Short mmCIF file of N, CA and C in Angstrom, two decimals:
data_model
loop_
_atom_site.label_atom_id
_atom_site.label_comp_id
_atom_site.label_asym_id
_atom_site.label_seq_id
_atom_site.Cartn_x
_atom_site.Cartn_y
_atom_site.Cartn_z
N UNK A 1 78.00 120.42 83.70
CA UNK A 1 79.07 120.01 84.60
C UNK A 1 80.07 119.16 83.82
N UNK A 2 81.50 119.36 84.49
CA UNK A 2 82.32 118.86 83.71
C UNK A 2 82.67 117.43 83.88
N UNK A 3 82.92 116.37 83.56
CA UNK A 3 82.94 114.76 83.75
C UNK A 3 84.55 115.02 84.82
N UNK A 4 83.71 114.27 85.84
CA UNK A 4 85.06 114.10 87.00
C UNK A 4 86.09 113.19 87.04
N UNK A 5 87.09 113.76 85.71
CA UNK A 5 87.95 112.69 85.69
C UNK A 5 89.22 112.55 87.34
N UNK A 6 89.41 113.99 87.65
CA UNK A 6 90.01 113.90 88.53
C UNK A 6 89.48 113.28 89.67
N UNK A 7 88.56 113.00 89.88
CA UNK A 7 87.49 112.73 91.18
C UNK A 7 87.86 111.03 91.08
N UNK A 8 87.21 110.80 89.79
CA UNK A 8 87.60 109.76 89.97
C UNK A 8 89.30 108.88 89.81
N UNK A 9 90.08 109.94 89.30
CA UNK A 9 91.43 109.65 89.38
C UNK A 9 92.16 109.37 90.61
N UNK A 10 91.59 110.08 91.70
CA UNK A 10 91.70 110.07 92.99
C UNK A 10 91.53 108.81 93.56
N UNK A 11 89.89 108.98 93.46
CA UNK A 11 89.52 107.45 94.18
C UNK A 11 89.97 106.16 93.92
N UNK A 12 90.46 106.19 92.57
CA UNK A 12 91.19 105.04 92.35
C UNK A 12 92.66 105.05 92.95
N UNK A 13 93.10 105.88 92.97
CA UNK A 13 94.79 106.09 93.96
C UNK A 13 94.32 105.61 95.38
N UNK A 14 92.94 106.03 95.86
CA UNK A 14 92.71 105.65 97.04
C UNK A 14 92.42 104.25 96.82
N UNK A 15 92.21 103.87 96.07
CA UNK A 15 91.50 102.34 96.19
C UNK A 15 92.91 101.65 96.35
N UNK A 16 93.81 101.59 95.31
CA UNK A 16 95.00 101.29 95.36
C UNK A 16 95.97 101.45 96.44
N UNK A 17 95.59 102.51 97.11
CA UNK A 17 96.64 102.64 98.33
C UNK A 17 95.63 101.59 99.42
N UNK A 18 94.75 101.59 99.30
CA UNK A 18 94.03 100.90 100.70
C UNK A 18 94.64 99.03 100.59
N UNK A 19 94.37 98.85 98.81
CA UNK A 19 94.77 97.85 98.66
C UNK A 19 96.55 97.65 99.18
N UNK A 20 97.54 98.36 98.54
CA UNK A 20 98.80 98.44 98.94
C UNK A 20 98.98 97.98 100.26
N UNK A 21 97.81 98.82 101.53
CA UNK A 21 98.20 98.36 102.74
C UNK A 21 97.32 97.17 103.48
N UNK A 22 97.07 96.53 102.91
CA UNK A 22 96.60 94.94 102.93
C UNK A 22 94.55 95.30 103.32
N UNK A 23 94.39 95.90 102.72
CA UNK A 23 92.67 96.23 103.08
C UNK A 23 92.19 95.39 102.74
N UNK A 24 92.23 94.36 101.79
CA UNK A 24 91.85 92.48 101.27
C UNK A 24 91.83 92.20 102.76
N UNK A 25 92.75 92.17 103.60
CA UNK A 25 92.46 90.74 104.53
C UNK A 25 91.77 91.71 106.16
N UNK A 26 92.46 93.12 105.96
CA UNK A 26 91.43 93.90 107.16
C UNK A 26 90.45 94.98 107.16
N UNK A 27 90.14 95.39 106.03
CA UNK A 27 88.90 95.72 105.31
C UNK A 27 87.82 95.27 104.03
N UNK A 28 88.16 94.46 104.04
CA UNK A 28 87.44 93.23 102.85
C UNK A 28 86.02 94.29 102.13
N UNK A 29 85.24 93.87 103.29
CA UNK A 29 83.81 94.85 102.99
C UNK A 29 84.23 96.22 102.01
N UNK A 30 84.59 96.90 102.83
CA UNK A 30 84.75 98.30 102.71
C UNK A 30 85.66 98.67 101.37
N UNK A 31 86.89 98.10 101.34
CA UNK A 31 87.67 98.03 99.84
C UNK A 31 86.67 97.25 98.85
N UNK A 32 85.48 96.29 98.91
CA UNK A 32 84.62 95.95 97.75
C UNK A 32 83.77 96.82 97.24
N UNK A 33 83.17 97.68 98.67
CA UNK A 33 82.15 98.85 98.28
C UNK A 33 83.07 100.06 97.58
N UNK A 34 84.19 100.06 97.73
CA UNK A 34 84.58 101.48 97.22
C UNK A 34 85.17 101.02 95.90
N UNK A 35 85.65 100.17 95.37
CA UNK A 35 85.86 99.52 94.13
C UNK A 35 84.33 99.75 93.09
N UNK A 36 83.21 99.00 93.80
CA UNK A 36 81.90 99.11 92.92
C UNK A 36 81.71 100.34 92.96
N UNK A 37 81.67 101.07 93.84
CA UNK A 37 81.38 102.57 93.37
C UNK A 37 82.24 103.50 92.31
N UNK A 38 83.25 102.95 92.68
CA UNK A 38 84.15 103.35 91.26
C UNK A 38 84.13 102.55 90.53
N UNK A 39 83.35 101.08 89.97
CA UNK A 39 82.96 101.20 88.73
C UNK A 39 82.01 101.77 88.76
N UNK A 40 80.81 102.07 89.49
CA UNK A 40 79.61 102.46 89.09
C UNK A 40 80.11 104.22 88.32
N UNK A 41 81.09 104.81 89.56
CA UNK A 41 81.07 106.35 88.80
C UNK A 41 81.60 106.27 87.44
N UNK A 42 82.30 105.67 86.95
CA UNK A 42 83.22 105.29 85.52
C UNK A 42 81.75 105.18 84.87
N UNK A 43 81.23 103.99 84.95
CA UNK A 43 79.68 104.26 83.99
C UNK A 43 79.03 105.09 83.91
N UNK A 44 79.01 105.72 85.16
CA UNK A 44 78.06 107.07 85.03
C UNK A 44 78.78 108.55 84.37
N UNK A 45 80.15 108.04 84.11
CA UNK A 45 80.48 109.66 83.79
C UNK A 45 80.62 109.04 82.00
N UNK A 46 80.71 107.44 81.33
CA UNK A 46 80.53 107.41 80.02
C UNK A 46 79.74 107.11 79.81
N UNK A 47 78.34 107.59 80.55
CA UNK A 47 76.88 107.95 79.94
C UNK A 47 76.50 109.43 79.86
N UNK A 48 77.61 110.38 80.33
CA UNK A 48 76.71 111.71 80.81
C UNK A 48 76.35 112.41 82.27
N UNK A 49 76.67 111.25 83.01
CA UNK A 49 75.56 111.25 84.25
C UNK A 49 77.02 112.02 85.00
N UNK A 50 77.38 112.90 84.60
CA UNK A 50 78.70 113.32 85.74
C UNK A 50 78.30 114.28 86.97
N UNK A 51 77.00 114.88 87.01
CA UNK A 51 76.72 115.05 88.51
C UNK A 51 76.44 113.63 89.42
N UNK A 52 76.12 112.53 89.01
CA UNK A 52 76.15 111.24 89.50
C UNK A 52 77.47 110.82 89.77
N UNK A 53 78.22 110.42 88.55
CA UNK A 53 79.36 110.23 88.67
C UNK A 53 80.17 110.64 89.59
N UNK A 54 80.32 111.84 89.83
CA UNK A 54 81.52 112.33 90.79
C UNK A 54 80.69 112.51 92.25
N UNK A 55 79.11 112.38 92.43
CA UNK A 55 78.57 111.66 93.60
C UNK A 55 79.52 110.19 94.20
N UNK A 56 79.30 109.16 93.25
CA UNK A 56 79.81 108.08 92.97
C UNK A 56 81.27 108.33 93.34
N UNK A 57 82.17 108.73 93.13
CA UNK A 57 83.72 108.51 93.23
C UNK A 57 83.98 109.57 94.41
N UNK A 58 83.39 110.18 94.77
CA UNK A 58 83.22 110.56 96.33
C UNK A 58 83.33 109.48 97.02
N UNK A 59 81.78 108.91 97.16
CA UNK A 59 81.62 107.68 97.65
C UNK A 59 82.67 106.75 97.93
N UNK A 60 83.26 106.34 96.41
CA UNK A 60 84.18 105.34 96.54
C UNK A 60 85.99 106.08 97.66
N UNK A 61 85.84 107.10 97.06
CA UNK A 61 87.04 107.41 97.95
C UNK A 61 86.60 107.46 99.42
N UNK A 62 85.99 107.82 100.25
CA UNK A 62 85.46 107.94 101.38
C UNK A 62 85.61 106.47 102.06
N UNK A 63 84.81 105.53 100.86
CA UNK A 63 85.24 104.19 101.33
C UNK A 63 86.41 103.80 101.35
N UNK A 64 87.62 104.40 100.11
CA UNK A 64 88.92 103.80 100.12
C UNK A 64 89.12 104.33 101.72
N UNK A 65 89.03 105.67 101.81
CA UNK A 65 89.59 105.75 103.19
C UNK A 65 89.94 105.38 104.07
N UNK A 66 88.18 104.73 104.89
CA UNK A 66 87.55 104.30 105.90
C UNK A 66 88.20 102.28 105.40
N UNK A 67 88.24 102.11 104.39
CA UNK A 67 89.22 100.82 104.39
C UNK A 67 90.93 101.14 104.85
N UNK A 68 91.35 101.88 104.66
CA UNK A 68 92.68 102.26 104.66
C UNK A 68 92.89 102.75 106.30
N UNK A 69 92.16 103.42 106.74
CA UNK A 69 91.88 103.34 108.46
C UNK A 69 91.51 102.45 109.12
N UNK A 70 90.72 101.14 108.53
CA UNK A 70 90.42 99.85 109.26
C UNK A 70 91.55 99.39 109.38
N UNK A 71 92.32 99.10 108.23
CA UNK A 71 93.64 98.53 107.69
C UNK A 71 94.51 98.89 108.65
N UNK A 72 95.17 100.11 108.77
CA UNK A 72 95.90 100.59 110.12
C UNK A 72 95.40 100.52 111.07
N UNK A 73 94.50 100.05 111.60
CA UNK A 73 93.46 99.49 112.87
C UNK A 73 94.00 98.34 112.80
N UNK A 74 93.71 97.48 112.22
CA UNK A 74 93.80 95.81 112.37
C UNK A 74 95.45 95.74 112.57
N UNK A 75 96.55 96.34 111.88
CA UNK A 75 97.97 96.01 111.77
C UNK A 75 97.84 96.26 113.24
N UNK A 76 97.69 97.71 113.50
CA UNK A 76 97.96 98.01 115.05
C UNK A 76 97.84 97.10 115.78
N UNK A 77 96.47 96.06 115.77
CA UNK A 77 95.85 95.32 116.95
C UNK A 77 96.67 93.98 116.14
N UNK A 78 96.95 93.54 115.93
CA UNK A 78 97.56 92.68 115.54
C UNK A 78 99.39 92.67 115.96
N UNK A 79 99.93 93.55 115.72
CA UNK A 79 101.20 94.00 116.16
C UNK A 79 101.18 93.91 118.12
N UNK A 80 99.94 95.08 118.46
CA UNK A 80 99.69 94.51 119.20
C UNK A 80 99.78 93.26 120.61
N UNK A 81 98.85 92.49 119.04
CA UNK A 81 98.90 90.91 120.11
C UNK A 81 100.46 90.36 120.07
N UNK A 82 101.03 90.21 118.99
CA UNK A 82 102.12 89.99 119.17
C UNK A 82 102.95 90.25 120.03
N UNK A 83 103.03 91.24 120.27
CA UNK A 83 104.21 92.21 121.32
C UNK A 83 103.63 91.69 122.39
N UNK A 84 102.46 91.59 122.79
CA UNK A 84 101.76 90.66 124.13
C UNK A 84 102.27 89.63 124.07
N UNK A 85 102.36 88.72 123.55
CA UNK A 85 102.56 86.91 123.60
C UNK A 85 103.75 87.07 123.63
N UNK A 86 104.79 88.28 122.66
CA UNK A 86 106.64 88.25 123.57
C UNK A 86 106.51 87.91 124.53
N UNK A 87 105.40 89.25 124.88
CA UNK A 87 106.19 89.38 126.21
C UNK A 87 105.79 88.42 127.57
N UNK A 88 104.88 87.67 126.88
CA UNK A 88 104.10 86.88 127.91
C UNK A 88 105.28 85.63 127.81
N UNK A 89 105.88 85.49 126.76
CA UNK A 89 106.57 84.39 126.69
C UNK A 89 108.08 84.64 127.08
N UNK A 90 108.41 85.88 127.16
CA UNK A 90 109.38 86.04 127.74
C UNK A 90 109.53 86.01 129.80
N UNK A 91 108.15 86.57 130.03
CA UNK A 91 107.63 86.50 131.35
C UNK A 91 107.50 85.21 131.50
N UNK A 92 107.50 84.17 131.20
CA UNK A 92 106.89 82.67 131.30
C UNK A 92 108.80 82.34 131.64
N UNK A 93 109.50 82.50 130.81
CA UNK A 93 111.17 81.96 130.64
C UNK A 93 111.85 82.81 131.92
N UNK A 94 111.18 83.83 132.55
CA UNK A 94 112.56 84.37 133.56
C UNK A 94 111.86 83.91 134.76
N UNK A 95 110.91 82.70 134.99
CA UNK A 95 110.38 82.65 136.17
C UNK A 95 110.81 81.01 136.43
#
């Protein structure tokens, strides 16, 4: 099998995009696990181990994902609350 450079070329674009859209402060967990798994696949594909390896950077992209979907979860609910407390505070001023 051939060493998954693309596999893991990927997952790192994914890691990076999850990061881009703030996955540090609303996927914390999930952007750490998919980071270690892409180091782990990087070790495993400059030992040989590239049916592991591109196991591994699966992994990690799946996690970039599922961080990158929390991420647009949390903005949403957050945007959200905001637009609530307008409008609660605008409802509070016309009464």
């Amino acid at each position: 099998m051939a060493a998954p450079k693309a596999d893991i070329a990927y997952a790192e674009a994914t890691l990076q995009s999850a990061r881009n859209i703030g996955a540090n402060e609303y996927a914390a967990v999930e952007l750490e696990r998919a980071k270690n798994k892409l180091q782990q696949a990087k070790a495993e594909m400059k030992e040989g181990n590239n049916e592991s390896a591109l196991r591994l950077a699966k992994e990690s992209t799946a996690e970039g994902n599922l961080a990158q979907a929390k991420s647009e979860a949390g903005k949403a609910q957050a945007s959200e609350k905001q637009m609530q407390q307008s409008y609660e505070m605008l409802k509070s001023q016309l009464k």
